[in-house]
XYZ file of C-alpha atoms in Angstrom:
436
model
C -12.876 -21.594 -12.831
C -9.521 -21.829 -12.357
C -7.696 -18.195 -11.915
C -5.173 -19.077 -14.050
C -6.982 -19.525 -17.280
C -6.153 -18.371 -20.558
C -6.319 -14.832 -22.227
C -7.441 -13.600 -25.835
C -4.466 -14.017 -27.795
C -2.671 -10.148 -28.067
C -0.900 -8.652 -31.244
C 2.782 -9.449 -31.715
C 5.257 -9.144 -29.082
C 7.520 -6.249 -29.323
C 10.379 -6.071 -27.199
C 10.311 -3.486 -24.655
C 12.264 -0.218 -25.058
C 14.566 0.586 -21.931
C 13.067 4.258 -22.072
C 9.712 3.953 -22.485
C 9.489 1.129 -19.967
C 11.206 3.108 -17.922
C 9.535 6.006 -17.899
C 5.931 4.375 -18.274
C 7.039 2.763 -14.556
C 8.377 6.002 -13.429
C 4.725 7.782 -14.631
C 3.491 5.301 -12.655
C 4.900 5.240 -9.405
C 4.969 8.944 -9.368
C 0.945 8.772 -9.317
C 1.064 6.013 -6.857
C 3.337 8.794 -4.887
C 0.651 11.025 -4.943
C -2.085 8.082 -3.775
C -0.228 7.516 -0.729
C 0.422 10.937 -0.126
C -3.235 12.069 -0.271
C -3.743 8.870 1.799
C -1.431 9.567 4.755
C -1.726 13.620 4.944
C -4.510 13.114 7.379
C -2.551 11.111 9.714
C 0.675 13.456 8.687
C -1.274 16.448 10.221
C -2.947 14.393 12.974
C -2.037 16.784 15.967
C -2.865 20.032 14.155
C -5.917 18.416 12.761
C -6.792 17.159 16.457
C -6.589 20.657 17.851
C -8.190 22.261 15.207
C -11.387 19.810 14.799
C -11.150 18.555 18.355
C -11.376 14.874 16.921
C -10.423 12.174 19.603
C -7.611 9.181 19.116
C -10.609 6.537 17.805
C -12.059 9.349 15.781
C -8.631 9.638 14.136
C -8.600 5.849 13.508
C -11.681 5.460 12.205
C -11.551 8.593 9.986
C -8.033 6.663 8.458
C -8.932 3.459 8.997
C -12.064 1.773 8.698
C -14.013 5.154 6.687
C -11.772 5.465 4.466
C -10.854 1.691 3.396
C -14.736 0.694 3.244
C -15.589 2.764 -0.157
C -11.287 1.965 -1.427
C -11.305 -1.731 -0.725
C -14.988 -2.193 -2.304
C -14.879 -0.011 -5.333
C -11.863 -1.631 -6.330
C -13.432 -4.469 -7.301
C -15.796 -3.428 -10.056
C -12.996 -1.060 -10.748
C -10.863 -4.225 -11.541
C -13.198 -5.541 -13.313
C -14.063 -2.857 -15.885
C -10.114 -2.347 -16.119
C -9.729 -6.149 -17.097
C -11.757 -5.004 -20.478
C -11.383 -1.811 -21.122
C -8.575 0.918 -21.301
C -6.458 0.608 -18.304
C -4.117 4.023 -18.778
C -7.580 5.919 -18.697
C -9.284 4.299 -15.591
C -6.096 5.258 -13.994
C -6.169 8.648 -14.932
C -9.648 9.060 -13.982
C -9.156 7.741 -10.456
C -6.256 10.420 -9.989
C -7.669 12.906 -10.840
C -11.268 12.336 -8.551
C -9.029 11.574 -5.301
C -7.042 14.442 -6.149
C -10.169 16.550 -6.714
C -11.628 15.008 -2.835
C -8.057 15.795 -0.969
C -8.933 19.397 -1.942
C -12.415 18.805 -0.420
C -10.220 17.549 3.189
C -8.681 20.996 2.877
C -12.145 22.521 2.985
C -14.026 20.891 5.460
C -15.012 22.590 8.844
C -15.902 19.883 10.611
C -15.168 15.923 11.642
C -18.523 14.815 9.735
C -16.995 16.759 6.664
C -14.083 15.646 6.716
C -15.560 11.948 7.000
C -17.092 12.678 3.810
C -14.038 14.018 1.906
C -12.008 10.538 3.091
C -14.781 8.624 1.788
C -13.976 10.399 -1.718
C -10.962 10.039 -1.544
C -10.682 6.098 -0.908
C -13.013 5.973 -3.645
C -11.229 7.417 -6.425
C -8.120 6.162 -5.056
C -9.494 2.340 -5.514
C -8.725 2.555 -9.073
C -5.192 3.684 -9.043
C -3.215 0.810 -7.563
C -5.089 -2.821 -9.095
C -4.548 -0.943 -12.865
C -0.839 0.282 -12.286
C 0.192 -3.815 -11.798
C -1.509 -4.917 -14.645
C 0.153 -2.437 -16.576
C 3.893 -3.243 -15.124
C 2.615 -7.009 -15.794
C 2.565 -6.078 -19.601
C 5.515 -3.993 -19.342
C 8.133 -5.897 -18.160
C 8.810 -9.884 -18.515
C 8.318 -11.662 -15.805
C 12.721 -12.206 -14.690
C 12.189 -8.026 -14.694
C 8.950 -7.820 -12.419
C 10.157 -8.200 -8.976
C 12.134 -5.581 -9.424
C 9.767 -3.287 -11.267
C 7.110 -4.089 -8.766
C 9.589 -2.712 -6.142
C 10.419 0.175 -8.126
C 6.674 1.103 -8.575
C 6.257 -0.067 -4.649
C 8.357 2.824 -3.784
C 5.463 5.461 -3.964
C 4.172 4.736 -0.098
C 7.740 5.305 1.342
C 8.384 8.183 -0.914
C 4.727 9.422 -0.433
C 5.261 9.285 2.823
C 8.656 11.219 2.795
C 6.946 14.088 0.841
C 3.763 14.270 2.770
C 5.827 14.423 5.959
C 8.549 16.995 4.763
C 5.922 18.717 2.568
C 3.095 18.674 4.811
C 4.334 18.927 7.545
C 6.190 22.417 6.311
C 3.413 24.086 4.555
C 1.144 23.270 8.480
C 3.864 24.781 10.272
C 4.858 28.085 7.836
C 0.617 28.418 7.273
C -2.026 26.013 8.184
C -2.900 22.435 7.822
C -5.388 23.009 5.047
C -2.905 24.226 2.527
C -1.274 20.715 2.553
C -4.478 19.690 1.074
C -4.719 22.590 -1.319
C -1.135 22.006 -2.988
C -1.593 18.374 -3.167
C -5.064 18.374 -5.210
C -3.885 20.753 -7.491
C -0.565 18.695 -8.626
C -2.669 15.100 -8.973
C -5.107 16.651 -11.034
C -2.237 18.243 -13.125
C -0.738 14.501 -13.048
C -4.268 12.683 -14.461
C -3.809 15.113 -17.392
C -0.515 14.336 -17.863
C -1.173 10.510 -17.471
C -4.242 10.259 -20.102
C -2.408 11.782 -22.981
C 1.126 10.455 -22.547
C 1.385 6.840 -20.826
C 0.994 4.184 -23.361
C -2.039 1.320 -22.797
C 0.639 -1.980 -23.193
C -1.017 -5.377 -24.859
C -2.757 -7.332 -22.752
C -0.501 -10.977 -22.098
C 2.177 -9.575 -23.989
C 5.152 -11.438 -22.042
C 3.241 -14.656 -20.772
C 3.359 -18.058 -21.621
C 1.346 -19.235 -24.808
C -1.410 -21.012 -22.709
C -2.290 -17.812 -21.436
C -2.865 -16.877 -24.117
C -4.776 -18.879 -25.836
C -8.014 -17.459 -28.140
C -10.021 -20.257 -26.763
C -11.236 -18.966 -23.418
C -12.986 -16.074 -22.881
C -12.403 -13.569 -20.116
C -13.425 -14.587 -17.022
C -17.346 -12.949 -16.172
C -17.314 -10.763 -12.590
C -18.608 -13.663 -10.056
C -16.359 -16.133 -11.826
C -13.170 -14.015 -11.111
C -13.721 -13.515 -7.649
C -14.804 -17.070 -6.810
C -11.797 -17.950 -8.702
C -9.453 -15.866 -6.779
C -10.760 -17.000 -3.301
C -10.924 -20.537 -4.633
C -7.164 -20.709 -5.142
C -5.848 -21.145 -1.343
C -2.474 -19.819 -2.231
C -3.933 -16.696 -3.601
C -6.870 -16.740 -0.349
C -3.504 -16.808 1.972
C -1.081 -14.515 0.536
C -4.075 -11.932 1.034
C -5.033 -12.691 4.477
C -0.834 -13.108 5.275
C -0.715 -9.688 3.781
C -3.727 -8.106 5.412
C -1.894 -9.058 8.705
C 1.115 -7.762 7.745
C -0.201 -4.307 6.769
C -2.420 -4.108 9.906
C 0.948 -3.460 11.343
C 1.847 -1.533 8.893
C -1.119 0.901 8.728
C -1.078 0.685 12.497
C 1.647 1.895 13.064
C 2.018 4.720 9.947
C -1.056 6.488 10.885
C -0.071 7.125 14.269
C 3.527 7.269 14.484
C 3.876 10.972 13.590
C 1.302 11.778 16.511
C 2.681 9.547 18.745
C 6.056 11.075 18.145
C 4.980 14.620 18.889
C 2.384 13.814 21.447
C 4.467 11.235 23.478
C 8.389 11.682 22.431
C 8.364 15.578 22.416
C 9.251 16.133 18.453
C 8.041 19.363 16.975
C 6.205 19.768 13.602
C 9.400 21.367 12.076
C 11.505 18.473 13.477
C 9.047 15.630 12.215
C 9.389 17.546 8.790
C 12.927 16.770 8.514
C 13.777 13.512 10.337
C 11.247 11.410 10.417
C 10.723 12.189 6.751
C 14.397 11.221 6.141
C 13.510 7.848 8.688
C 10.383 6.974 6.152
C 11.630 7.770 2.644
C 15.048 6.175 3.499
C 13.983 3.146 5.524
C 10.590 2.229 3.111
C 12.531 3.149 -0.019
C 15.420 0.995 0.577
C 13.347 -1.854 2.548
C 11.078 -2.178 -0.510
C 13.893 -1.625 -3.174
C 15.645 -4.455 -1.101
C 12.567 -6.477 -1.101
C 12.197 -6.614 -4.672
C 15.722 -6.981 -5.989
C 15.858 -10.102 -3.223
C 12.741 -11.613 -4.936
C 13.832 -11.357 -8.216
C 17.081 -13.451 -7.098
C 15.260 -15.911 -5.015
C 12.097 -16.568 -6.305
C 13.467 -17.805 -9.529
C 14.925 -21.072 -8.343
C 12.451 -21.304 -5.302
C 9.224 -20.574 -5.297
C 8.250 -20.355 -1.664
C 10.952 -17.117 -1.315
C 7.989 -15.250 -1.937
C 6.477 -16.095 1.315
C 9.926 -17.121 3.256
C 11.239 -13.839 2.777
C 8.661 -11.620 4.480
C 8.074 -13.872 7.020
C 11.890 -13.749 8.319
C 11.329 -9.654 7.447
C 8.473 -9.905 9.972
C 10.301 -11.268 13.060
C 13.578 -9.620 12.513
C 11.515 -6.310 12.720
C 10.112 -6.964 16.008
C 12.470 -6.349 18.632
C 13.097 -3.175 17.177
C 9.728 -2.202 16.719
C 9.101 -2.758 21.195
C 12.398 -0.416 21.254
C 10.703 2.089 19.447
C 7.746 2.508 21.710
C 9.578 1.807 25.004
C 12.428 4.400 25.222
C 11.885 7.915 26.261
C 13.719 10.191 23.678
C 12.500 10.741 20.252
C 15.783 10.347 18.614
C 16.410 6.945 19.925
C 13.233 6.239 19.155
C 13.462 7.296 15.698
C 16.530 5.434 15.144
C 14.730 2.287 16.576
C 12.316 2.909 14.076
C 14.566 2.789 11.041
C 14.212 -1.248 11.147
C 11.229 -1.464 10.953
C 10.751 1.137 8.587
C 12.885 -0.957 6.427
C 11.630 -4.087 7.295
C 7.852 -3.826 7.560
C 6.549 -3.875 3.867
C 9.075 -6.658 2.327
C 5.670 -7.968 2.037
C 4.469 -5.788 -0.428
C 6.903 -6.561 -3.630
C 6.803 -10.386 -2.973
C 2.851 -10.851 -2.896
C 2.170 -8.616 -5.336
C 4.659 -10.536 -7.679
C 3.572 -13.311 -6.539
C -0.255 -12.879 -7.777
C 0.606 -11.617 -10.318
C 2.644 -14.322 -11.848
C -0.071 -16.469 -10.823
C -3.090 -15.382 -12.661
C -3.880 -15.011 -16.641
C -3.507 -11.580 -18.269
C -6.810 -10.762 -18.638
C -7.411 -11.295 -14.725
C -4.349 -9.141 -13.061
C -6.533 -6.049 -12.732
C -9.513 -7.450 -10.520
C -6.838 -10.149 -9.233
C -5.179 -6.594 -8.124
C -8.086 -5.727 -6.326
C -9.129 -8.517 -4.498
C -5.279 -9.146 -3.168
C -5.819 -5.189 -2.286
C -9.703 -5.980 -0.787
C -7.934 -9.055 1.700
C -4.636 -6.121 2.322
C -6.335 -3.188 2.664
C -9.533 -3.955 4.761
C -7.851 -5.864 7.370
C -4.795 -3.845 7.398
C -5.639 -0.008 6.443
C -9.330 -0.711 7.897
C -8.968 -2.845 11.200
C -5.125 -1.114 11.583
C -5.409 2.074 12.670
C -8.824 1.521 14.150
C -7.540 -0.804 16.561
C -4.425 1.498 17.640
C -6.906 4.697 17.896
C -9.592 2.670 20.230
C -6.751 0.816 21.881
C -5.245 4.497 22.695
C -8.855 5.708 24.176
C -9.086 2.638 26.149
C -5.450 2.997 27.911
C -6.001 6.283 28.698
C -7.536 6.286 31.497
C -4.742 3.887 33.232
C -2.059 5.466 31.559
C -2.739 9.119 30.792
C 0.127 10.703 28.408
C 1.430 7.403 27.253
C -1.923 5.649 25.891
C -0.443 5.352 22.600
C 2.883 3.558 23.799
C 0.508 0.902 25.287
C -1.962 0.684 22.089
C 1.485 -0.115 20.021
C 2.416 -3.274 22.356
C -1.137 -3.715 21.853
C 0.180 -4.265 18.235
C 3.279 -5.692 18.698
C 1.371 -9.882 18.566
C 0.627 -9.074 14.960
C 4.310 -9.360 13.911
C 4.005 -13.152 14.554
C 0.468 -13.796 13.416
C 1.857 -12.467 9.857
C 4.607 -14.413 9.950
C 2.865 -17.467 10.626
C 0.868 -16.986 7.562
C 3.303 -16.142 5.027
C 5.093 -19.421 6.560
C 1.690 -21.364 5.789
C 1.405 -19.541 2.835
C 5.816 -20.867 1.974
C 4.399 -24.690 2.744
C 1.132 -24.234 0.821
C 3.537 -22.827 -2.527
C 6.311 -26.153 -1.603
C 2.999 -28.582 -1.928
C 1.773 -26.984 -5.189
C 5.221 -27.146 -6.251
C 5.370 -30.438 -5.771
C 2.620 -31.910 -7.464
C 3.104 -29.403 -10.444
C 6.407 -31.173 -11.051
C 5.383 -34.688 -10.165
């Protein structure tokens, strides 16, 4: 089966209302706010949580790593899937307000095997928030307008981020790092509510070409998507180009904060304030960038989608070694900015990318798989790596294990780029032939 096969034919096209698109996208990325923030407070509160549950450096990578991203790469799938044929809004809603339900559970738990157990919820219900939310922009916006939505909407990890920081990072110091948890919960599930009764469920296809469209093909059965996903090689590499590119990026999130009290000497008040500013400004604007860029590029070339993070990529290196190499936190924080910015260009262009590949009534489990491939290489082998790579260097190198497990890292800057330049030459080819 071919992934990009045709759609059942949807009601007539309405044009899209400046408002309502715009505030379906901002209902949206507001709950994708509160997905990465219940997905990062753990790693947020890492040193308070350490001391508290006296959990080690590769207990803290599995426990945001690998734990978590087995049950949210895996039930996205069938989560996909059911989304591709049934009421997408609701699924959504449903998802936010079980992880939001779980990161209440995190606040409870009194022990690492708990805790373990609350993650695991929480990557579950969280796997059908994102693979839904794209399908939904898809039938929002025409396809000159999705770049740029898709950035817009992509801007929920760096603002998550921001807030859990600043917001978590506040509440630990003023109380405790359970009440983080506590305040969280409580405003997702307020947010599903809100979600299920006033975001609209768009028409499936609405903006796509007639082909996909067309009555004659049914939707694609569960083993026939996938195959048909992993079939296509540019859809195979833009997942595996991303997974390498979030590896860093995961990497690197989940233990900068600890790594930044632990080996640069910031406080909890002083990682509340600037390096929340350092992640909200340098994600926001990187991924903002990102997709305003695409939307430019992409129309008259193709391959932009993969040329674009791939220059991101090694132009973010140098700056990323600075960051781990000098001694004071506020040159290293300042290092950091780059990378910050420059890390999840990624994110925008593949997700556009697949999108715009695949027929409307496969963008949900196309969603899902892309986020499988991302998510289980990057959030699962990510953090994992830099929390065993910080056990293993400690012996040798005491207070500054982390520092070594992030030049540990550093390699994976190239290896990403080298796919999403595979994955530029792979998009030239098909190109090509299409127009031959």
């Amino acid at each position: 089966m071919a992934i990009n096969q045709a759609a059942p034919a949807p009601g007539p096209i309405e044009p899209v209302r400046q408002g309502k698109g715009g505030f379906v996208l901002g209902m949206l990325c507001f709950v994708y706010v509160l997905n990465f923030l219940d997905r990062q407070l753990v790693s947020i509160l890492a040193k308070p949580i350490q001391d508290g549950l006296q959990i080690s450096d590769s207990q803290l990578g599995y426990l945001t790593g690998f734990y978590f991203a087995l049950f949210y790469c895996f039930i996205a799938i069938p989560i996909g899937w059911l989304a591709d044929r049934s009421n997408r809004v609701k699924i959504l809603s449903l998802a936010c307000g079980l992880w939001s339900g779980a990161t209440v559970a995190c606040g409870m738990a009194g022990n690492y095997g708990q805790l373990v157990a609350a993650r695991m919820a929480v990557g579950v219900g969280e796997a059908g928030g994102v693979p839904p939310s794209y399908a939904i922009i898809s039938d929002t916006f025409p396809r000159e307008q999705r770049g740029t939505a898709m950035g817009i909407f992509n801007l929920g990890p760096p603002i998550g981020s921001a807030l859990g920081v600043a917001f978590g990072a506040s509440l630990a110091a003023a109380y405790d790092w359970r009440v983080p948890f506590y305040a969280v919960g409580a405003i997702g599930i307020l947010t599903a509510i809100l979600v299920y009764f006033l975001v609209p469920e768009p028409v499936r296809g609405r903006f796509d070409a007639p082909p996909m469209r067309d009555t004659s093909v049914s939707a694609p059965s569960f083993g026939r998507a996938i195959v048909g996903f992993f079939g296509n090689k540019l859809l195979a590499v833009a997942a595996l180009a991303s997974g390498a590119a979030n590896f860093i990026t995961y990497g690197l999130a989940n233990f900068a904060t600890l790594f930044l009290m632990r080996e640069k000497g910031m406080t909890l008040e002083e990682v509340a304030i600037w390096y929340a500013l350092a992640v909200g400004l340098g994600m926001g604007t990187g991924i903002f960038v990102s997709g305003k860029l695409i939307d430019r590029f992409a129309v008259r070339n193709k391959a932009a989608y993969a040329t674009i993070p791939a220059l991101s990529l090694v132009l973010a290196l140098p700056f990323f070694l600075g960051f781990a190499a000098v001694d004071r936190w506020e040159v290293a924080l300042a290092l950091l900015f780059v990378p910050l910015f420059l890390n999840s260009f990624f994110l925008p262009a593949t997700v556009t990318f697949v999108q715009s590949e695949v027929a409307p009534d496969a963008r949900v489990i196309s969603g899902a798989l892309l986020l499988l491939v991302m998510n289980l290489v990057g959030l699962g082998l990510g953090p994992t790596f830099v929390g065993i790579a910080s056990d293993f260097f400690r012996t040798d190198h005491g207070g500054n294990s982390l520092q070594m497990a992030f030049y540990a890292l550093a390699p994976m800057y190239l290896v990403a780029a080298l796919l999403f330049l595979w994955l530029a030459r792979l998009i030239r080819r098909s190109s090509a032939v299409g127009a031959a």
